[in-house]
Amino acid sequence: MYKLTSGFETHVELKTNTKIFCSCSNGFGSAPNTKCCPVCIGLPGALPRLNKQVVEFAVKAGLALNCKINNLSYMDRKNYSYPDLPKAYQISQFDVPLCYDGFVELSDGKKIGITRIHIEEDAGKLIHNDEDILIDYNRAGVPLIEIVSEPNIESVEEAKEFAEKLQLIMRYTGVSDCKMQEGSMRCDVNISVSESESLGTRTEIKNMNSIANIRKAMEYEVKRQTEILKSGGKVIQETLGFDEKSGTTYSMRTKEDANDYRFFREPDLLPIHISHEDIEKIRRTIPELPHKKLKRYVADFGIDKKDAELLVKYPRVASFFEEAAYGIKSSKKVANFILGVIFAFLKSETLKEEFDLKISPESLRELVLLTDSGKLNVSKAKLTLEQMLLSGKRAEELLNDDDLRGFDDDSLLSLCQKAIEVNPKTVADYKGGKDKAIMALVGFVMRESKGRADAGKAKEKLIEII
Amino acid sequence: MKIANLAKLEIKEEEVPFYISEMQAMIDFAEAVCTAQTAESADKVKALDFNDMREDEVITSFDSDEILVNAKDYEDGFFKLRRRA
Amino acid sequence: MSEILKLHNMLCSKEISAKELTQKYLSAIKSLNPDLNAYIKISEDEALISADIIDRKIAGSEDIDLLSGIPMTLKDNISTKGNDTTCCSKILEGYKPIYDATAWQRLKSKGAVHLGKTNMDEFAMGCTTETSVYGSSKNPYNKNFVAGGSSGGTASAVSANLAVYGIGSDTGGSVRQPASFCGCVGLKPTYGAVSRYGLIAYASSLDTVGVLAGNVADTAVVFDRIAGFDPMDSTSRPDFSPCAFDFLDKDIKGRKIGVPQELIDRADEDVKYQVLKAIKIFEDMGCVVEFFSMPSLITALPAYYIIACAEASSNLGRYDGVRYGLKAECFESIHQMICKTRSENFGDEVKKRIMLGTFVLSEGYYDKYYAKAQHLRQELKAQFKKVFERYDALVTPTSPKTAFRLCEVEENKEGSFNADLCTVSANLGGLPAVSLPCGKDSRGLPVGLQIIGDKFMENRILNLAKKFEESRGEFGLKDMGVRFDV
């Protein structure tokens, strides 16, 4: 049996206003070299100044991942030469990172360890052409945290779950969008395969740009390494890329032949002091994290675990849901409306993530309360909701008195009784075991009430009477 | 030779013998550091105990013209590096 | 004795216009610089424009700063926006910074008139200015001798009265030693007192922006204006407010002065003689002088070289021709382009120091050399702390030697290392130190006296220097450059 061992090194771009060492704006998509200054392009004589928010975000991320925080940590220089690195060194943290010794808990209770989290600066962007390389330094100096996991991931499923959970926790803390396709979260996966207790030679797959690809790449790599070992060969320690089209890994040219980074303390920056008070202040800004939210939705709101997971998957959806469901009993209905009508309306993942609706949580709550009071039946409510999403109007604006007259219980009772009286054969069929027959009776009630009755309630009542 | 190899990280070495002898002189001089006695418990000099971190406020960046003004090769706002010449 | 005050009064009383004053300096430079090679670039138009602005202010009866209209020079590693700043290296040929160094910006805002950039050892690595791509600067006292380094051009210009003052940089003695060789005053401020933003880095934990002038008062005037917190430099001290000028004339009776025996012992005879004579003057003025032993000052020197070269190897990594500076013409690959660019355009001394620095940081050697050197540095700092509990200031020779003959250093490696013996410890300790002339050697070359103080005690060391200067009497070249003798 070949055992898989894997660890992740994840780079997350922090969502601060400015870069890590200068006050250039930290954004996406500007014209080349328009978000630069002497500091981030490494002009002679320019000096770095550390952005406070970067440290706070990094500590926040660390706390959310159950890490310990170093009260005193240091910046170091990592020296190597590459065209996207303006100073020929990257300012990072070597031996004393900001955060250490945390974990991410998987759904089965297994804890994937987080060895350390440190802050560092990103490099510029290169465009590789045949004849030349074009360089844009807008991204140089963008603040990153590097999250290093313990190599205790033991299956591709665990890896997928780990990546998803990590991404979600980071989104909840608000420190990063963690959009892999935009590059705000990049994973390097270390992977090795072994028959025995001892670890095999590991390879590193770099620049994974989606969780789906991580899964595919890992599956391929495990197979590749296993086959090599089975045939008596040796796995070479190397850096690999993943080709999406073919679904295979390939060997990459390394950045530097010799990886002697000659780390030493960054003399242009002071050590970073963080007191216990500072840490606690930051801890208080961490919102309720996904796993807690999930538990609460199931326990307090009575939502199905699967539904709860879907709500929690998108931080904005979760907060919309909580606001809409605030103080009312039928929170499940709220959830259903969101997961049903609204999600269908939004169609794409991006729209779901943004959750930029024309309606407010309050107006959804109003709608749900209308159905609760019997004034509006569920199917009508769904249609109304669609209109609300399109127009931004509130339920009461869209519905007239007639619609809202609703159908009180007495009327419902009398209609049901009428249905039973008028359709004795159908009743007999139902009593005889034809369950579907009840729907014909419901249909009768609906027709008679001109659609105002609540189909579900009608069914219940009919069954009750019968 | 080891030294010259290492430095090849950044520098191409042509006059190896000259540099080896120069380097050796400097290293011999530097050896004094290695053999120097250091006290078991040197009084720890208090590290500067203030942080000098700045607020997260954007200041307008430089124009790309200025950023590129000293570059020998550029194209469409990018720095350009020819692969061979 | 302050040249700046004298000129300021002359300008305010309209005895001379700023333009006339600048023109005097420009023509003196034209006639003397070809021999001295102090200036590598003269900014005639810029200087006259600045002078003109000051003249208009004076005409409009506006108040002007002491430094307004005063002609000065910048060492070629101080960034000047839109103006060539090359560190006297081929690799930065044509490089025009897009921003001003803070120290220069502060002087500019006070109306300083910049005459041009002065010569230096390439990337500040050297002690004679002979490694400059522009050739060496000569000592105004005797042109067969060097001006010192690395701020040799700046010291030569100030000493020859071709600038009222200059801004240089001091990493291991680069302001004080040339000041000592050329017979002018050179101040290395406390690390963190003056912003390094815009100073092209050599060794980041050792570099300081320094002042060279003809006398102590002028040095203080300039220092007060360039020093103070700069948010662009994280290592600049937030709570420091310079006020050296106000302290110049305080009484120094009873001040405790320590003299490290080791540095006296290693000085040349002439130097020793002059320095001991100077120490006697302090005693006569009522100071309490005590000789003591501080052997760590000797191991400081190799520790300095290791740390400086290590940081330099990292700081100079960025010079690859991609964003600025020269670029190689023919190459097969990008890696080759970078290597060629650097090999062809860095001088030998720079390449040597980069390699040494790379070596001491490399795997397997880091602990033995770099970590050990830093450890020694920490010990030295701790010792200085104790020393300054005992003494108000230390007095030493600035250099064990007086100016070298041209090319002497190339032939004698050992000599060049040891030239920095007395100065590096102030850099390692981040302490302020000033050099001023205390006499001449048998060849007529100036001997420099160094006063070292505790952190941020520029007031105290300049105070002591001023009193010594008064006692010593006149010093300087009277018949060279621009002089206004009353």
mmCIF file with all atom_site columns, N, CA and C in Angstrom, chain B residues 41-81:
data_model
loop_
_atom_site.group_PDB
_atom_site.id
_atom_site.type_symbol
_atom_site.label_atom_id
_atom_site.label_alt_id
_atom_site.label_comp_id
_atom_site.label_asym_id
_atom_site.label_entity_id
_atom_site.label_seq_id
_atom_site.pdbx_PDB_ins_code
_atom_site.Cartn_x
_atom_site.Cartn_y
_atom_site.Cartn_z
_atom_site.occupancy
_atom_site.B_iso_or_equiv
_atom_site.pdbx_formal_charge
_atom_site.auth_seq_id
_atom_site.auth_comp_id
_atom_site.auth_asym_id
_atom_site.auth_atom_id
_atom_site.pdbx_PDB_model_num
ATOM 1   N N  . SER B 1 41 ? 27.988 35.675 28.705  1.00 0.00 ? 41 SER B N  1
ATOM 2   C CA . SER B 1 41 ? 26.709 36.370 28.776  1.00 0.00 ? 41 SER B CA 1
ATOM 3   C C  . SER B 1 41 ? 26.930 37.849 28.542  1.00 0.00 ? 41 SER B C  1
ATOM 4   N N  . ALA B 1 42 ? 26.931 38.227 27.264  1.00 0.00 ? 42 ALA B N  1
ATOM 5   C CA . ALA B 1 42 ? 27.091 39.649 26.954  1.00 0.00 ? 42 ALA B CA 1
ATOM 6   C C  . ALA B 1 42 ? 25.830 40.372 27.386  1.00 0.00 ? 42 ALA B C  1
ATOM 7   N N  . ASP B 1 43 ? 26.008 41.507 28.004  1.00 0.00 ? 43 ASP B N  1
ATOM 8   C CA . ASP B 1 43 ? 24.840 42.303 28.408  1.00 0.00 ? 43 ASP B CA 1
ATOM 9   C C  . ASP B 1 43 ? 23.952 42.548 27.201  1.00 0.00 ? 43 ASP B C  1
ATOM 10  N N  . LYS B 1 44 ? 22.699 42.125 27.282  1.00 0.00 ? 44 LYS B N  1
ATOM 11  C CA . LYS B 1 44 ? 21.815 42.313 26.131  1.00 0.00 ? 44 LYS B CA 1
ATOM 12  C C  . LYS B 1 44 ? 21.491 43.799 25.989  1.00 0.00 ? 44 LYS B C  1
ATOM 13  N N  . VAL B 1 45 ? 21.864 44.354 24.846  1.00 0.00 ? 45 VAL B N  1
ATOM 14  C CA . VAL B 1 45 ? 21.507 45.748 24.606  1.00 0.00 ? 45 VAL B CA 1
ATOM 15  C C  . VAL B 1 45 ? 20.038 45.791 24.246  1.00 0.00 ? 45 VAL B C  1
ATOM 16  N N  . LYS B 1 46 ? 19.286 46.608 24.909  1.00 0.00 ? 46 LYS B N  1
ATOM 17  C CA . LYS B 1 46 ? 17.838 46.631 24.726  1.00 0.00 ? 46 LYS B CA 1
ATOM 18  C C  . LYS B 1 46 ? 17.481 47.002 23.287  1.00 0.00 ? 46 LYS B C  1
ATOM 19  N N  . ALA B 1 47 ? 16.706 46.151 22.674  1.00 0.00 ? 47 ALA B N  1
ATOM 20  C CA . ALA B 1 47 ? 16.296 46.439 21.305  1.00 0.00 ? 47 ALA B CA 1
ATOM 21  C C  . ALA B 1 47 ? 15.359 47.637 21.322  1.00 0.00 ? 47 ALA B C  1
ATOM 22  N N  . LEU B 1 48 ? 15.400 48.417 20.252  1.00 0.00 ? 48 LEU B N  1
ATOM 23  C CA . LEU B 1 48 ? 14.499 49.558 20.171  1.00 0.00 ? 48 LEU B CA 1
ATOM 24  C C  . LEU B 1 48 ? 13.082 49.059 20.406  1.00 0.00 ? 48 LEU B C  1
ATOM 25  N N  . ASP B 1 49 ? 12.400 49.638 21.384  1.00 0.00 ? 49 ASP B N  1
ATOM 26  C CA . ASP B 1 49 ? 11.110 49.053 21.754  1.00 0.00 ? 49 ASP B CA 1
ATOM 27  C C  . ASP B 1 49 ? 9.913  49.805 21.190  1.00 0.00 ? 49 ASP B C  1
ATOM 28  N N  . PHE B 1 50 ? 10.124 50.564 20.135  1.00 0.00 ? 50 PHE B N  1
ATOM 29  C CA . PHE B 1 50 ? 8.967  51.179 19.516  1.00 0.00 ? 50 PHE B CA 1
ATOM 30  C C  . PHE B 1 50 ? 8.811  50.585 18.123  1.00 0.00 ? 50 PHE B C  1
ATOM 31  N N  . ASN B 1 51 ? 7.573  50.579 17.654  1.00 0.00 ? 51 ASN B N  1
ATOM 32  C CA . ASN B 1 51 ? 7.325  50.130 16.287  1.00 0.00 ? 51 ASN B CA 1
ATOM 33  C C  . ASN B 1 51 ? 7.306  51.349 15.391  1.00 0.00 ? 51 ASN B C  1
ATOM 34  N N  . ASP B 1 52 ? 7.879  51.235 14.200  1.00 0.00 ? 52 ASP B N  1
ATOM 35  C CA . ASP B 1 52 ? 7.682  52.340 13.284  1.00 0.00 ? 52 ASP B CA 1
ATOM 36  C C  . ASP B 1 52 ? 6.869  51.830 12.112  1.00 0.00 ? 52 ASP B C  1
ATOM 37  N N  . MET B 1 53 ? 5.558  51.688 12.308  1.00 0.00 ? 53 MET B N  1
ATOM 38  C CA . MET B 1 53 ? 4.719  51.198 11.230  1.00 0.00 ? 53 MET B CA 1
ATOM 39  C C  . MET B 1 53 ? 3.836  52.344 10.752  1.00 0.00 ? 53 MET B C  1
ATOM 40  N N  . ARG B 1 54 ? 3.490  52.289 9.458   1.00 0.00 ? 54 ARG B N  1
ATOM 41  C CA . ARG B 1 54 ? 2.701  53.404 8.947   1.00 0.00 ? 54 ARG B CA 1
ATOM 42  C C  . ARG B 1 54 ? 1.238  52.998 8.766   1.00 0.00 ? 54 ARG B C  1
ATOM 43  N N  . GLU B 1 55 ? 0.387  54.021 8.702   1.00 0.00 ? 55 GLU B N  1
ATOM 44  C CA . GLU B 1 55 ? -1.041 53.800 8.492   1.00 0.00 ? 55 GLU B CA 1
ATOM 45  C C  . GLU B 1 55 ? -1.280 53.327 7.064   1.00 0.00 ? 55 GLU B C  1
ATOM 46  N N  . ASP B 1 56 ? -2.392 52.630 6.870   1.00 0.00 ? 56 ASP B N  1
ATOM 47  C CA . ASP B 1 56 ? -2.691 52.014 5.578   1.00 0.00 ? 56 ASP B CA 1
ATOM 48  C C  . ASP B 1 56 ? -3.386 52.993 4.636   1.00 0.00 ? 56 ASP B C  1
ATOM 49  N N  . GLU B 1 57 ? -2.769 54.152 4.421   1.00 0.00 ? 57 GLU B N  1
ATOM 50  C CA . GLU B 1 57 ? -3.394 55.188 3.587   1.00 0.00 ? 57 GLU B CA 1
ATOM 51  C C  . GLU B 1 57 ? -2.674 55.340 2.269   1.00 0.00 ? 57 GLU B C  1
ATOM 52  N N  . VAL B 1 58 ? -3.484 55.367 1.190   1.00 0.00 ? 58 VAL B N  1
ATOM 53  C CA . VAL B 1 58 ? -2.891 55.420 -0.145  1.00 0.00 ? 58 VAL B CA 1
ATOM 54  C C  . VAL B 1 58 ? -2.315 56.798 -0.446  1.00 0.00 ? 58 VAL B C  1
ATOM 55  N N  . ILE B 1 59 ? -1.110 56.800 -1.003  1.00 0.00 ? 59 ILE B N  1
ATOM 56  C CA . ILE B 1 59 ? -0.535 58.031 -1.554  1.00 0.00 ? 59 ILE B CA 1
ATOM 57  C C  . ILE B 1 59 ? -0.381 57.775 -3.046  1.00 0.00 ? 59 ILE B C  1
ATOM 58  N N  . THR B 1 60 ? -0.744 58.753 -3.848  1.00 0.00 ? 60 THR B N  1
ATOM 59  C CA . THR B 1 60 ? -0.708 58.557 -5.309  1.00 0.00 ? 60 THR B CA 1
ATOM 60  C C  . THR B 1 60 ? 0.654  58.058 -5.758  1.00 0.00 ? 60 THR B C  1
ATOM 61  N N  . SER B 1 61 ? 0.632  57.038 -6.595  1.00 0.00 ? 61 SER B N  1
ATOM 62  C CA . SER B 1 61 ? 1.883  56.485 -7.103  1.00 0.00 ? 61 SER B CA 1
ATOM 63  C C  . SER B 1 61 ? 2.501  57.408 -8.146  1.00 0.00 ? 61 SER B C  1
ATOM 64  N N  . PHE B 1 62 ? 3.724  57.099 -8.530  1.00 0.00 ? 62 PHE B N  1
ATOM 65  C CA . PHE B 1 62 ? 4.403  57.866 -9.573  1.00 0.00 ? 62 PHE B CA 1
ATOM 66  C C  . PHE B 1 62 ? 3.797  57.513 -10.932 1.00 0.00 ? 62 PHE B C  1
ATOM 67  N N  . ASP B 1 63 ? 3.920  58.423 -11.856 1.00 0.00 ? 63 ASP B N  1
ATOM 68  C CA . ASP B 1 63 ? 3.523  58.176 -13.247 1.00 0.00 ? 63 ASP B CA 1
ATOM 69  C C  . ASP B 1 63 ? 4.389  57.083 -13.850 1.00 0.00 ? 63 ASP B C  1
ATOM 70  N N  . SER B 1 64 ? 3.810  56.292 -14.720 1.00 0.00 ? 64 SER B N  1
ATOM 71  C CA . SER B 1 64 ? 4.642  55.215 -15.277 1.00 0.00 ? 64 SER B CA 1
ATOM 72  C C  . SER B 1 64 ? 5.797  55.789 -16.104 1.00 0.00 ? 64 SER B C  1
ATOM 73  N N  . ASP B 1 65 ? 5.612  56.992 -16.638 1.00 0.00 ? 65 ASP B N  1
ATOM 74  C CA . ASP B 1 65 ? 6.726  57.626 -17.365 1.00 0.00 ? 65 ASP B CA 1
ATOM 75  C C  . ASP B 1 65 ? 7.938  57.803 -16.474 1.00 0.00 ? 65 ASP B C  1
ATOM 76  N N  . GLU B 1 66 ? 7.679  58.249 -15.256 1.00 0.00 ? 66 GLU B N  1
ATOM 77  C CA . GLU B 1 66 ? 8.787  58.455 -14.331 1.00 0.00 ? 66 GLU B CA 1
ATOM 78  C C  . GLU B 1 66 ? 9.412  57.122 -13.942 1.00 0.00 ? 66 GLU B C  1
ATOM 79  N N  . ILE B 1 67 ? 8.557  56.132 -13.721 1.00 0.00 ? 67 ILE B N  1
ATOM 80  C CA . ILE B 1 67 ? 9.055  54.816 -13.320 1.00 0.00 ? 67 ILE B CA 1
ATOM 81  C C  . ILE B 1 67 ? 9.969  54.259 -14.407 1.00 0.00 ? 67 ILE B C  1
ATOM 82  N N  . LEU B 1 68 ? 9.624  54.513 -15.656 1.00 0.00 ? 68 LEU B N  1
ATOM 83  C CA . LEU B 1 68 ? 10.389 53.941 -16.773 1.00 0.00 ? 68 LEU B CA 1
ATOM 84  C C  . LEU B 1 68 ? 11.521 54.837 -17.253 1.00 0.00 ? 68 LEU B C  1
ATOM 85  N N  . VAL B 1 69 ? 11.634 56.045 -16.671 1.00 0.00 ? 69 VAL B N  1
ATOM 86  C CA . VAL B 1 69 ? 12.538 57.050 -17.249 1.00 0.00 ? 69 VAL B CA 1
ATOM 87  C C  . VAL B 1 69 ? 13.993 56.592 -17.360 1.00 0.00 ? 69 VAL B C  1
ATOM 88  N N  . ASN B 1 70 ? 14.433 55.750 -16.445 1.00 0.00 ? 70 ASN B N  1
ATOM 89  C CA . ASN B 1 70 ? 15.833 55.332 -16.501 1.00 0.00 ? 70 ASN B CA 1
ATOM 90  C C  . ASN B 1 70 ? 16.054 53.995 -17.196 1.00 0.00 ? 70 ASN B C  1
ATOM 91  N N  . ALA B 1 71 ? 14.970 53.406 -17.726 1.00 0.00 ? 71 ALA B N  1
ATOM 92  C CA . ALA B 1 71 ? 15.119 52.083 -18.334 1.00 0.00 ? 71 ALA B CA 1
ATOM 93  C C  . ALA B 1 71 ? 15.683 52.203 -19.738 1.00 0.00 ? 71 ALA B C  1
ATOM 94  N N  . LYS B 1 72 ? 16.562 51.251 -20.082 1.00 0.00 ? 72 LYS B N  1
ATOM 95  C CA . LYS B 1 72 ? 17.134 51.271 -21.426 1.00 0.00 ? 72 LYS B CA 1
ATOM 96  C C  . LYS B 1 72 ? 16.130 50.695 -22.439 1.00 0.00 ? 72 LYS B C  1
ATOM 97  N N  . ASP B 1 73 ? 15.374 49.712 -21.991 1.00 0.00 ? 73 ASP B N  1
ATOM 98  C CA . ASP B 1 73 ? 14.391 49.062 -22.873 1.00 0.00 ? 73 ASP B CA 1
ATOM 99  C C  . ASP B 1 73 ? 13.015 49.060 -22.246 1.00 0.00 ? 73 ASP B C  1
ATOM 100 N N  . TYR B 1 74 ? 12.038 49.530 -22.996 1.00 0.00 ? 74 TYR B N  1
ATOM 101 C CA . TYR B 1 74 ? 10.680 49.457 -22.469 1.00 0.00 ? 74 TYR B CA 1
ATOM 102 C C  . TYR B 1 74 ? 9.713  49.406 -23.645 1.00 0.00 ? 74 TYR B C  1
ATOM 103 N N  . GLU B 1 75 ? 8.492  48.970 -23.389 1.00 0.00 ? 75 GLU B N  1
ATOM 104 C CA . GLU B 1 75 ? 7.501  48.851 -24.465 1.00 0.00 ? 75 GLU B CA 1
ATOM 105 C C  . GLU B 1 75 ? 6.104  48.906 -23.875 1.00 0.00 ? 75 GLU B C  1
ATOM 106 N N  . ASP B 1 76 ? 5.281  49.833 -24.366 1.00 0.00 ? 76 ASP B N  1
ATOM 107 C CA . ASP B 1 76 ? 3.879  49.908 -23.924 1.00 0.00 ? 76 ASP B CA 1
ATOM 108 C C  . ASP B 1 76 ? 3.715  49.973 -22.411 1.00 0.00 ? 76 ASP B C  1
ATOM 109 N N  . GLY B 1 77 ? 4.614  50.652 -21.764 1.00 0.00 ? 77 GLY B N  1
ATOM 110 C CA . GLY B 1 77 ? 4.467  50.784 -20.318 1.00 0.00 ? 77 GLY B CA 1
ATOM 111 C C  . GLY B 1 77 ? 5.128  49.685 -19.511 1.00 0.00 ? 77 GLY B C  1
ATOM 112 N N  . PHE B 1 78 ? 5.642  48.667 -20.189 1.00 0.00 ? 78 PHE B N  1
ATOM 113 C CA . PHE B 1 78 ? 6.342  47.586 -19.490 1.00 0.00 ? 78 PHE B CA 1
ATOM 114 C C  . PHE B 1 78 ? 7.840  47.798 -19.579 1.00 0.00 ? 78 PHE B C  1
ATOM 115 N N  . PHE B 1 79 ? 8.582  47.286 -18.591 1.00 0.00 ? 79 PHE B N  1
ATOM 116 C CA . PHE B 1 79 ? 10.030 47.166 -18.727 1.00 0.00 ? 79 PHE B CA 1
ATOM 117 C C  . PHE B 1 79 ? 10.247 46.005 -19.679 1.00 0.00 ? 79 PHE B C  1
ATOM 118 N N  . LYS B 1 80 ? 11.227 46.122 -20.543 1.00 0.00 ? 80 LYS B N  1
ATOM 119 C CA . LYS B 1 80 ? 11.454 45.040 -21.515 1.00 0.00 ? 80 LYS B CA 1
ATOM 120 C C  . LYS B 1 80 ? 12.826 44.434 -21.316 1.00 0.00 ? 80 LYS B C  1
ATOM 121 N N  . LEU B 1 81 ? 12.857 43.112 -21.318 1.00 0.00 ? 81 LEU B N  1
ATOM 122 C CA . LEU B 1 81 ? 14.115 42.394 -21.172 1.00 0.00 ? 81 LEU B CA 1
ATOM 123 C C  . LEU B 1 81 ? 14.254 41.481 -22.368 1.00 0.00 ? 81 LEU B C  1
#
